[in-house]
Amino acid sequence: SNRVRPLLTFVLGGPGSGKGTQCAKIAETFGFLHLSAGELLRKEILSGGENGSLILDIIKEGKIVPSEITVNLILREIELTENRKVLIDGFPRTDENRIAFERIVGVGPDLVIFFDCPEEEMVKRLLSRNQGRIDDNIETIKKRLEIFDKLNLPVINYYSSKGKVHKIKAVGTTEEIFEKVNPIFASLSL
Ligand code: UP5
Ligand code: MG
């Protein structure tokens, strides 16, 4: 399309709620660029960038990386792509993240998807993921869940008050959940 600025979607939800899995399906079906904030941070650790060791220490503790770092990694990707449809997966995590994004990038999201998943289901999924993520151990998972409740839920509530949130009950199979996601994007007539 000829959008001058990207159609921005923030995809939020607790650790293991299925953000990455559903974003991959949205990207494939509707042609979005999928940017996972967590993946960009993990790539930064691996590439040995100047903030790598700081990011590693924070992720191990399930805490939140300083906003400027994350926002600038996201901004770089938005500037590099021609795609005007962008999914931002797992960001903003805090009100401070949200405000920094709006300040640095100059826009907010067009819509927000919230994958609402019971804690015991998220824990079960994370403990059986087996992809070697340094934060997929029960101690770090507990911290990620606490930080989600304390810092990320207020961001979701903020966007709810702006009428931007589509809340999806994120239980069932990947396909069953995508059947609830699909109409949201289908109705945007991209
Ligand atoms: N799975 C998925 N859907 C399933 C289903 N319907 N039924 C059964 N299993 C299902 O899914 C998790 C696992 O469950 C996978 O094995 C999947 O196959 C299975 P996934 O789609 O990966 O869920 P997701 O919500 O993406 O889980 P993830 O662990 O990635 O979420 P987090 O939010 O914890 O991780 P993220 O990578 O976003 O962040 C990691 C850390 O980076 C944060 O804790 C934080 O320290 C840091 N961070 C920041 O500081 N700032 C940021 O802006 C972002 C991250
Ligand atoms: Mg993920």
PDB file of C-alpha atoms and ligand atoms in Angstrom:
ATOM      1  CA  SER A   1       0.000   0.000   0.000  1.00  0.00           C
ATOM      2  CA  ASN A   2       1.000   3.648  -0.064  1.00  0.00           C
ATOM      3  CA  ARG A   3       0.969   4.318   3.641  1.00  0.00           C
ATOM      4  CA  VAL A   4       3.415   7.070   4.494  1.00  0.00           C
ATOM      5  CA  ARG A   5       3.931   5.707   7.957  1.00  0.00           C
ATOM      6  CA  PRO A   6       3.789   2.081   9.048  1.00  0.00           C
ATOM      7  CA  LEU A   7       0.655   0.401  10.281  1.00  0.00           C
ATOM      8  CA  LEU A   8       1.968  -0.394  13.726  1.00  0.00           C
ATOM      9  CA  THR A   9       0.668  -3.250  15.841  1.00  0.00           C
ATOM     10  CA  PHE A  10       1.962  -3.962  19.320  1.00  0.00           C
ATOM     11  CA  VAL A  11       1.578  -7.612  20.326  1.00  0.00           C
ATOM     12  CA  LEU A  12       1.576  -8.075  24.085  1.00  0.00           C
ATOM     13  CA  GLY A  13       1.030 -10.885  26.566  1.00  0.00           C
ATOM     14  CA  GLY A  14       2.866 -12.713  29.326  1.00  0.00           C
ATOM     15  CA  PRO A  15       5.961 -14.858  28.849  1.00  0.00           C
ATOM     16  CA  GLY A  16       4.950 -17.929  26.845  1.00  0.00           C
ATOM     17  CA  SER A  17       1.512 -16.554  25.951  1.00  0.00           C
ATOM     18  CA  GLY A  18       2.261 -17.279  22.265  1.00  0.00           C
ATOM     19  CA  LYS A  19       3.238 -13.841  20.948  1.00  0.00           C
ATOM     20  CA  GLY A  20       6.053 -15.138  18.743  1.00  0.00           C
ATOM     21  CA  THR A  21       4.054 -18.100  17.432  1.00  0.00           C
ATOM     22  CA  GLN A  22       1.021 -16.000  16.502  1.00  0.00           C
ATOM     23  CA  CYS A  23       3.125 -13.152  15.066  1.00  0.00           C
ATOM     24  CA  ALA A  24       4.768 -15.611  12.678  1.00  0.00           C
ATOM     25  CA  LYS A  25       1.306 -16.621  11.436  1.00  0.00           C
ATOM     26  CA  ILE A  26       0.105 -13.012  11.140  1.00  0.00           C
ATOM     27  CA  ALA A  27       3.280 -12.062   9.258  1.00  0.00           C
ATOM     28  CA  GLU A  28       2.881 -14.991   6.865  1.00  0.00           C
ATOM     29  CA  THR A  29      -0.848 -14.473   6.277  1.00  0.00           C
ATOM     30  CA  PHE A  30      -1.013 -10.686   6.060  1.00  0.00           C
ATOM     31  CA  GLY A  31       2.508  -9.715   4.955  1.00  0.00           C
ATOM     32  CA  PHE A  32       3.672  -7.972   8.101  1.00  0.00           C
ATOM     33  CA  LEU A  33       7.262  -7.508   9.153  1.00  0.00           C
ATOM     34  CA  HIS A  34       7.613  -9.277  12.527  1.00  0.00           C
ATOM     35  CA  LEU A  35       9.929  -7.523  14.976  1.00  0.00           C
ATOM     36  CA  SER A  36      10.387  -9.296  18.312  1.00  0.00           C
ATOM     37  CA  ALA A  37      11.959  -6.936  20.835  1.00  0.00           C
ATOM     38  CA  GLY A  38      13.320  -9.928  22.774  1.00  0.00           C
ATOM     39  CA  GLU A  39      14.873 -11.391  19.599  1.00  0.00           C
ATOM     40  CA  LEU A  40      16.495  -8.059  18.713  1.00  0.00           C
ATOM     41  CA  LEU A  41      17.976  -7.903  22.228  1.00  0.00           C
ATOM     42  CA  ARG A  42      19.215 -11.516  22.054  1.00  0.00           C
ATOM     43  CA  LYS A  43      20.816 -10.777  18.647  1.00  0.00           C
ATOM     44  CA  GLU A  44      22.532  -7.792  20.212  1.00  0.00           C
ATOM     45  CA  ILE A  45      24.051 -10.079  22.877  1.00  0.00           C
ATOM     46  CA  LEU A  46      25.288 -12.521  20.215  1.00  0.00           C
ATOM     47  CA  SER A  47      26.700  -9.824  17.944  1.00  0.00           C
ATOM     48  CA  GLY A  48      28.888  -8.628  20.799  1.00  0.00           C
ATOM     49  CA  GLY A  49      27.539  -5.079  20.569  1.00  0.00           C
ATOM     50  CA  GLU A  50      28.508  -2.524  23.226  1.00  0.00           C
ATOM     51  CA  ASN A  51      25.374  -3.216  25.292  1.00  0.00           C
ATOM     52  CA  GLY A  52      25.556  -7.000  25.005  1.00  0.00           C
ATOM     53  CA  SER A  53      26.705  -7.861  28.499  1.00  0.00           C
ATOM     54  CA  LEU A  54      24.286  -5.383  30.113  1.00  0.00           C
ATOM     55  CA  ILE A  55      21.394  -6.895  28.124  1.00  0.00           C
ATOM     56  CA  LEU A  56      22.434 -10.433  29.067  1.00  0.00           C
ATOM     57  CA  ASP A  57      22.504  -9.601  32.780  1.00  0.00           C
ATOM     58  CA  ILE A  58      19.050  -8.012  32.605  1.00  0.00           C
ATOM     59  CA  ILE A  59      17.421 -10.849  30.626  1.00  0.00           C
ATOM     60  CA  LYS A  60      18.830 -13.450  33.034  1.00  0.00           C
ATOM     61  CA  GLU A  61      17.018 -11.625  35.835  1.00  0.00           C
ATOM     62  CA  GLY A  62      13.790 -11.201  33.845  1.00  0.00           C
ATOM     63  CA  LYS A  63      14.122  -7.436  34.215  1.00  0.00           C
ATOM     64  CA  ILE A  64      13.597  -4.725  31.592  1.00  0.00           C
ATOM     65  CA  VAL A  65      16.378  -3.369  29.380  1.00  0.00           C
ATOM     66  CA  PRO A  66      16.685   0.460  29.361  1.00  0.00           C
ATOM     67  CA  SER A  67      14.154   1.951  26.940  1.00  0.00           C
ATOM     68  CA  GLU A  68      16.626   3.805  24.724  1.00  0.00           C
ATOM     69  CA  ILE A  69      18.422   0.573  23.844  1.00  0.00           C
ATOM     70  CA  THR A  70      15.290  -1.327  22.844  1.00  0.00           C
ATOM     71  CA  VAL A  71      13.613   1.589  21.065  1.00  0.00           C
ATOM     72  CA  ASN A  72      16.714   2.249  18.987  1.00  0.00           C
ATOM     73  CA  LEU A  73      16.987  -1.419  17.942  1.00  0.00           C
ATOM     74  CA  ILE A  74      13.318  -1.351  16.859  1.00  0.00           C
ATOM     75  CA  LEU A  75      13.668   2.002  15.104  1.00  0.00           C
ATOM     76  CA  ARG A  76      16.670   0.751  13.130  1.00  0.00           C
ATOM     77  CA  GLU A  77      14.584  -2.161  11.781  1.00  0.00           C
ATOM     78  CA  ILE A  78      11.624   0.081  10.898  1.00  0.00           C
ATOM     79  CA  GLU A  79      13.955   2.389   9.009  1.00  0.00           C
ATOM     80  CA  LEU A  80      15.588  -0.518   7.165  1.00  0.00           C
ATOM     81  CA  THR A  81      12.374  -2.053   5.856  1.00  0.00           C
ATOM     82  CA  GLU A  82      10.154  -1.025   2.971  1.00  0.00           C
ATOM     83  CA  ASN A  83       7.296  -2.923   4.598  1.00  0.00           C
ATOM     84  CA  ARG A  84       4.674  -0.508   5.909  1.00  0.00           C
ATOM     85  CA  LYS A  85       2.975  -3.170   8.041  1.00  0.00           C
ATOM     86  CA  VAL A  86       4.891  -3.851  11.215  1.00  0.00           C
ATOM     87  CA  LEU A  87       4.243  -6.123  14.198  1.00  0.00           C
ATOM     88  CA  ILE A  88       6.172  -5.291  17.332  1.00  0.00           C
ATOM     89  CA  ASP A  89       6.185  -8.387  19.523  1.00  0.00           C
ATOM     90  CA  GLY A  90       6.825  -8.060  23.276  1.00  0.00           C
ATOM     91  CA  PHE A  91       7.177  -4.289  23.464  1.00  0.00           C
ATOM     92  CA  PRO A  92       6.418  -1.891  25.192  1.00  0.00           C
ATOM     93  CA  ARG A  93       6.912  -3.705  28.533  1.00  0.00           C
ATOM     94  CA  THR A  94       6.553  -0.627  30.777  1.00  0.00           C
ATOM     95  CA  ASP A  95       4.932   2.806  30.709  1.00  0.00           C
ATOM     96  CA  GLU A  96       8.438   4.186  30.433  1.00  0.00           C
ATOM     97  CA  ASN A  97       9.051   2.024  27.311  1.00  0.00           C
ATOM     98  CA  ARG A  98       5.787   3.262  25.833  1.00  0.00           C
ATOM     99  CA  ILE A  99       6.603   6.918  26.427  1.00  0.00           C
ATOM    100  CA  ALA A 100      10.168   6.535  25.101  1.00  0.00           C
ATOM    101  CA  PHE A 101       8.869   4.895  21.908  1.00  0.00           C
ATOM    102  CA  GLU A 102       6.361   7.664  21.314  1.00  0.00           C
ATOM    103  CA  ARG A 103       9.052  10.269  21.928  1.00  0.00           C
ATOM    104  CA  ILE A 104      11.778   8.713  19.765  1.00  0.00           C
ATOM    105  CA  VAL A 105       9.674   7.200  16.946  1.00  0.00           C
ATOM    106  CA  GLY A 106       7.009   9.884  17.050  1.00  0.00           C
ATOM    107  CA  VAL A 107       3.965   7.591  16.728  1.00  0.00           C
ATOM    108  CA  GLY A 108       1.968   5.114  18.773  1.00  0.00           C
ATOM    109  CA  PRO A 109       0.346   1.847  17.703  1.00  0.00           C
ATOM    110  CA  ASP A 110      -2.699   1.629  15.462  1.00  0.00           C
ATOM    111  CA  LEU A 111      -3.771  -1.436  17.386  1.00  0.00           C
ATOM    112  CA  VAL A 112      -2.688  -3.676  20.228  1.00  0.00           C
ATOM    113  CA  ILE A 113      -3.223  -7.422  20.501  1.00  0.00           C
ATOM    114  CA  PHE A 114      -3.191  -8.870  24.018  1.00  0.00           C
ATOM    115  CA  PHE A 115      -2.773 -12.632  24.408  1.00  0.00           C
ATOM    116  CA  ASP A 116      -4.382 -13.435  27.723  1.00  0.00           C
ATOM    117  CA  CYS A 117      -3.127 -16.791  28.971  1.00  0.00           C
ATOM    118  CA  PRO A 118      -3.326 -18.477  32.405  1.00  0.00           C
ATOM    119  CA  GLU A 119      -0.034 -18.508  34.313  1.00  0.00           C
ATOM    120  CA  GLU A 120       0.125 -22.279  34.714  1.00  0.00           C
ATOM    121  CA  GLU A 121      -0.217 -22.714  30.937  1.00  0.00           C
ATOM    122  CA  MET A 122       2.554 -20.161  30.266  1.00  0.00           C
ATOM    123  CA  VAL A 123       4.884 -21.861  32.763  1.00  0.00           C
ATOM    124  CA  LYS A 124       4.204 -25.267  31.229  1.00  0.00           C
ATOM    125  CA  ARG A 125       4.988 -23.997  27.713  1.00  0.00           C
ATOM    126  CA  LEU A 126       8.192 -22.217  28.754  1.00  0.00           C
ATOM    127  CA  LEU A 127       9.538 -25.173  30.713  1.00  0.00           C
ATOM    128  CA  SER A 128       9.011 -27.468  27.729  1.00  0.00           C
ATOM    129  CA  ARG A 129      10.354 -25.103  25.050  1.00  0.00           C
ATOM    130  CA  ASN A 130      13.908 -26.468  25.158  1.00  0.00           C
ATOM    131  CA  GLN A 131      15.512 -23.914  22.886  1.00  0.00           C
ATOM    132  CA  GLY A 132      18.284 -23.046  25.291  1.00  0.00           C
ATOM    133  CA  ARG A 133      16.953 -19.643  26.308  1.00  0.00           C
ATOM    134  CA  ILE A 134      18.796 -18.484  29.410  1.00  0.00           C
ATOM    135  CA  ASP A 135      15.541 -17.179  30.888  1.00  0.00           C
ATOM    136  CA  ASP A 136      13.562 -20.441  30.515  1.00  0.00           C
ATOM    137  CA  ASN A 137      14.269 -21.733  34.026  1.00  0.00           C
ATOM    138  CA  ILE A 138      11.725 -21.701  36.830  1.00  0.00           C
ATOM    139  CA  GLU A 139      13.489 -18.984  38.871  1.00  0.00           C
ATOM    140  CA  THR A 140      13.669 -16.537  35.947  1.00  0.00           C
ATOM    141  CA  ILE A 141      10.178 -17.491  34.740  1.00  0.00           C
ATOM    142  CA  LYS A 142       8.735 -16.466  38.129  1.00  0.00           C
ATOM    143  CA  LYS A 143      10.470 -13.103  37.849  1.00  0.00           C
ATOM    144  CA  ARG A 144       9.230 -12.608  34.257  1.00  0.00           C
ATOM    145  CA  LEU A 145       5.666 -13.298  35.419  1.00  0.00           C
ATOM    146  CA  GLU A 146       5.975 -10.817  38.300  1.00  0.00           C
ATOM    147  CA  ILE A 147       7.378  -8.111  36.037  1.00  0.00           C
ATOM    148  CA  PHE A 148       4.598  -8.784  33.530  1.00  0.00           C
ATOM    149  CA  ASP A 149       1.894  -8.231  36.184  1.00  0.00           C
ATOM    150  CA  LYS A 150       3.547  -5.235  37.742  1.00  0.00           C
ATOM    151  CA  LEU A 151       4.838  -3.337  34.692  1.00  0.00           C
ATOM    152  CA  ASN A 152       3.268  -4.675  31.478  1.00  0.00           C
ATOM    153  CA  LEU A 153      -0.380  -4.935  32.550  1.00  0.00           C
ATOM    154  CA  PRO A 154      -0.513  -1.151  33.162  1.00  0.00           C
ATOM    155  CA  VAL A 155       0.592  -0.595  29.542  1.00  0.00           C
ATOM    156  CA  ILE A 156      -2.190  -2.891  28.323  1.00  0.00           C
ATOM    157  CA  ASN A 157      -4.687  -1.042  30.549  1.00  0.00           C
ATOM    158  CA  TYR A 158      -3.489   2.269  29.143  1.00  0.00           C
ATOM    159  CA  TYR A 159      -4.136   1.150  25.548  1.00  0.00           C
ATOM    160  CA  SER A 160      -7.466  -0.411  26.601  1.00  0.00           C
ATOM    161  CA  SER A 161      -8.568   2.988  27.828  1.00  0.00           C
ATOM    162  CA  LYS A 162      -7.727   4.317  24.345  1.00  0.00           C
ATOM    163  CA  GLY A 163      -9.894   1.606  22.753  1.00  0.00           C
ATOM    164  CA  LYS A 164      -6.936   0.011  20.940  1.00  0.00           C
ATOM    165  CA  VAL A 165      -6.747  -3.422  22.578  1.00  0.00           C
ATOM    166  CA  HIS A 166      -8.017  -6.673  21.088  1.00  0.00           C
ATOM    167  CA  LYS A 167      -7.906  -9.204  23.926  1.00  0.00           C
ATOM    168  CA  ILE A 168      -7.579 -12.824  22.841  1.00  0.00           C
ATOM    169  CA  LYS A 169      -7.967 -15.783  25.173  1.00  0.00           C
ATOM    170  CA  ALA A 170      -4.706 -17.552  24.349  1.00  0.00           C
ATOM    171  CA  VAL A 171      -5.607 -21.147  25.217  1.00  0.00           C
ATOM    172  CA  GLY A 172      -6.178 -24.017  22.829  1.00  0.00           C
ATOM    173  CA  THR A 173      -4.124 -25.011  19.829  1.00  0.00           C
ATOM    174  CA  THR A 174      -2.077 -22.528  17.808  1.00  0.00           C
ATOM    175  CA  GLU A 175      -4.663 -22.858  15.005  1.00  0.00           C
ATOM    176  CA  GLU A 176      -7.613 -22.281  17.342  1.00  0.00           C
ATOM    177  CA  ILE A 177      -5.998 -19.118  18.653  1.00  0.00           C
ATOM    178  CA  PHE A 178      -5.119 -17.886  15.168  1.00  0.00           C
ATOM    179  CA  GLU A 179      -8.783 -18.283  14.166  1.00  0.00           C
ATOM    180  CA  LYS A 180      -9.518 -15.544  16.710  1.00  0.00           C
ATOM    181  CA  VAL A 181      -6.630 -13.357  15.537  1.00  0.00           C
ATOM    182  CA  ASN A 182      -7.290 -13.657  11.813  1.00  0.00           C
ATOM    183  CA  PRO A 183     -10.549 -11.593  11.656  1.00  0.00           C
ATOM    184  CA  ILE A 184      -8.900  -8.629  13.367  1.00  0.00           C
ATOM    185  CA  PHE A 185      -6.417  -8.274  10.496  1.00  0.00           C
ATOM    186  CA  ALA A 186      -8.818  -9.452   7.786  1.00  0.00           C
ATOM    187  CA  SER A 187     -11.151  -6.572   8.711  1.00  0.00           C
ATOM    188  CA  LEU A 188      -8.392  -3.972   8.261  1.00  0.00           C
ATOM    189  CA  SER A 189      -8.565  -4.580   4.478  1.00  0.00           C
ATOM    190  CA  LEU A 190      -4.803  -4.440   4.085  1.00  0.00           C
TER     191      LEU A 190
HETATM  192  N1  UP5 B   1       3.295 -22.554  22.173  1.00  0.00           N
HETATM  193  C1  UP5 B   1       2.881 -21.409  21.567  1.00  0.00           C
HETATM  194  N2  UP5 B   1       1.549 -21.424  21.385  1.00  0.00           N
HETATM  195  C2  UP5 B   1       1.099 -22.592  21.906  1.00  0.00           C
HETATM  196  C3  UP5 B   1      -0.191 -23.179  22.042  1.00  0.00           C
HETATM  197  N3  UP5 B   1      -1.305 -22.574  21.583  1.00  0.00           N
HETATM  198  N4  UP5 B   1      -0.301 -24.370  22.657  1.00  0.00           N
HETATM  199  C4  UP5 B   1       0.827 -25.013  23.134  1.00  0.00           C
HETATM  200  N5  UP5 B   1       2.079 -24.509  23.030  1.00  0.00           N
HETATM  201  C5  UP5 B   1       2.207 -23.311  22.426  1.00  0.00           C
HETATM  202  O1  UP5 B   1       5.480 -19.673  22.764  1.00  0.00           O
HETATM  203  C6  UP5 B   1       6.142 -20.189  23.910  1.00  0.00           C
HETATM  204  C7  UP5 B   1       6.242 -21.701  23.784  1.00  0.00           C
HETATM  205  O2  UP5 B   1       4.925 -22.246  23.779  1.00  0.00           O
HETATM  206  C8  UP5 B   1       6.896 -22.174  22.487  1.00  0.00           C
HETATM  207  O3  UP5 B   1       7.621 -23.345  22.730  1.00  0.00           O
HETATM  208  C9  UP5 B   1       5.701 -22.446  21.573  1.00  0.00           C
HETATM  209  O4  UP5 B   1       5.983 -23.411  20.618  1.00  0.00           O
HETATM  210  C10 UP5 B   1       4.655 -22.918  22.561  1.00  0.00           C
HETATM  211  P1  UP5 B   1       5.971 -18.301  22.091  1.00  0.00           P
HETATM  212  O5  UP5 B   1       5.162 -18.112  20.866  1.00  0.00           O
HETATM  213  O6  UP5 B   1       7.434 -18.301  21.980  1.00  0.00           O
HETATM  214  O7  UP5 B   1       5.479 -17.279  23.223  1.00  0.00           O
HETATM  215  P2  UP5 B   1       6.002 -15.813  23.562  1.00  0.00           P
HETATM  216  O8  UP5 B   1       4.844 -15.093  24.140  1.00  0.00           O
HETATM  217  O9  UP5 B   1       6.682 -15.226  22.387  1.00  0.00           O
HETATM  218  O10 UP5 B   1       7.041 -16.191  24.708  1.00  0.00           O
HETATM  219  P3  UP5 B   1       8.437 -15.518  25.073  1.00  0.00           P
HETATM  220  O11 UP5 B   1       9.115 -16.446  26.010  1.00  0.00           O
HETATM  221  O12 UP5 B   1       9.166 -15.097  23.856  1.00  0.00           O
HETATM  222  O13 UP5 B   1       7.894 -14.236  25.833  1.00  0.00           O
HETATM  223  P4  UP5 B   1       8.667 -13.199  26.702  1.00  0.00           P
HETATM  224  O14 UP5 B   1       7.793 -12.014  26.671  1.00  0.00           O
HETATM  225  O15 UP5 B   1       9.017 -13.737  28.017  1.00  0.00           O
HETATM  226  O16 UP5 B   1      10.054 -13.058  25.932  1.00  0.00           O
HETATM  227  P5  UP5 B   1      10.695 -11.901  25.036  1.00  0.00           P
HETATM  228  O17 UP5 B   1      11.621 -12.537  24.105  1.00  0.00           O
HETATM  229  O18 UP5 B   1       9.663 -11.011  24.532  1.00  0.00           O
HETATM  230  O19 UP5 B   1      11.555 -11.113  26.158  1.00  0.00           O
HETATM  231  C11 UP5 B   1      12.594 -11.791  26.829  1.00  0.00           C
HETATM  232  C12 UP5 B   1      13.254 -10.864  27.819  1.00  0.00           C
HETATM  233  O20 UP5 B   1      13.859  -9.780  27.110  1.00  0.00           O
HETATM  234  C13 UP5 B   1      12.321 -10.179  28.823  1.00  0.00           C
HETATM  235  O21 UP5 B   1      12.048 -10.985  29.944  1.00  0.00           O
HETATM  236  C14 UP5 B   1      13.141  -8.959  29.203  1.00  0.00           C
HETATM  237  O22 UP5 B   1      14.155  -9.299  30.112  1.00  0.00           O
HETATM  238  C15 UP5 B   1      13.790  -8.587  27.863  1.00  0.00           C
HETATM  239  N6  UP5 B   1      13.023  -7.575  27.129  1.00  0.00           N
HETATM  240  C16 UP5 B   1      13.168  -6.244  27.498  1.00  0.00           C
HETATM  241  O23 UP5 B   1      13.883  -5.921  28.458  1.00  0.00           O
HETATM  242  N7  UP5 B   1      12.502  -5.283  26.800  1.00  0.00           N
HETATM  243  C17 UP5 B   1      11.692  -5.587  25.745  1.00  0.00           C
HETATM  244  O24 UP5 B   1      11.111  -4.667  25.141  1.00  0.00           O
HETATM  245  C18 UP5 B   1      11.533  -6.935  25.372  1.00  0.00           C
HETATM  246  C19 UP5 B   1      12.203  -7.910  26.076  1.00  0.00           C
HETATM  247 MG    MG B   2       8.615 -14.452  22.024  1.00  0.00          MG
END
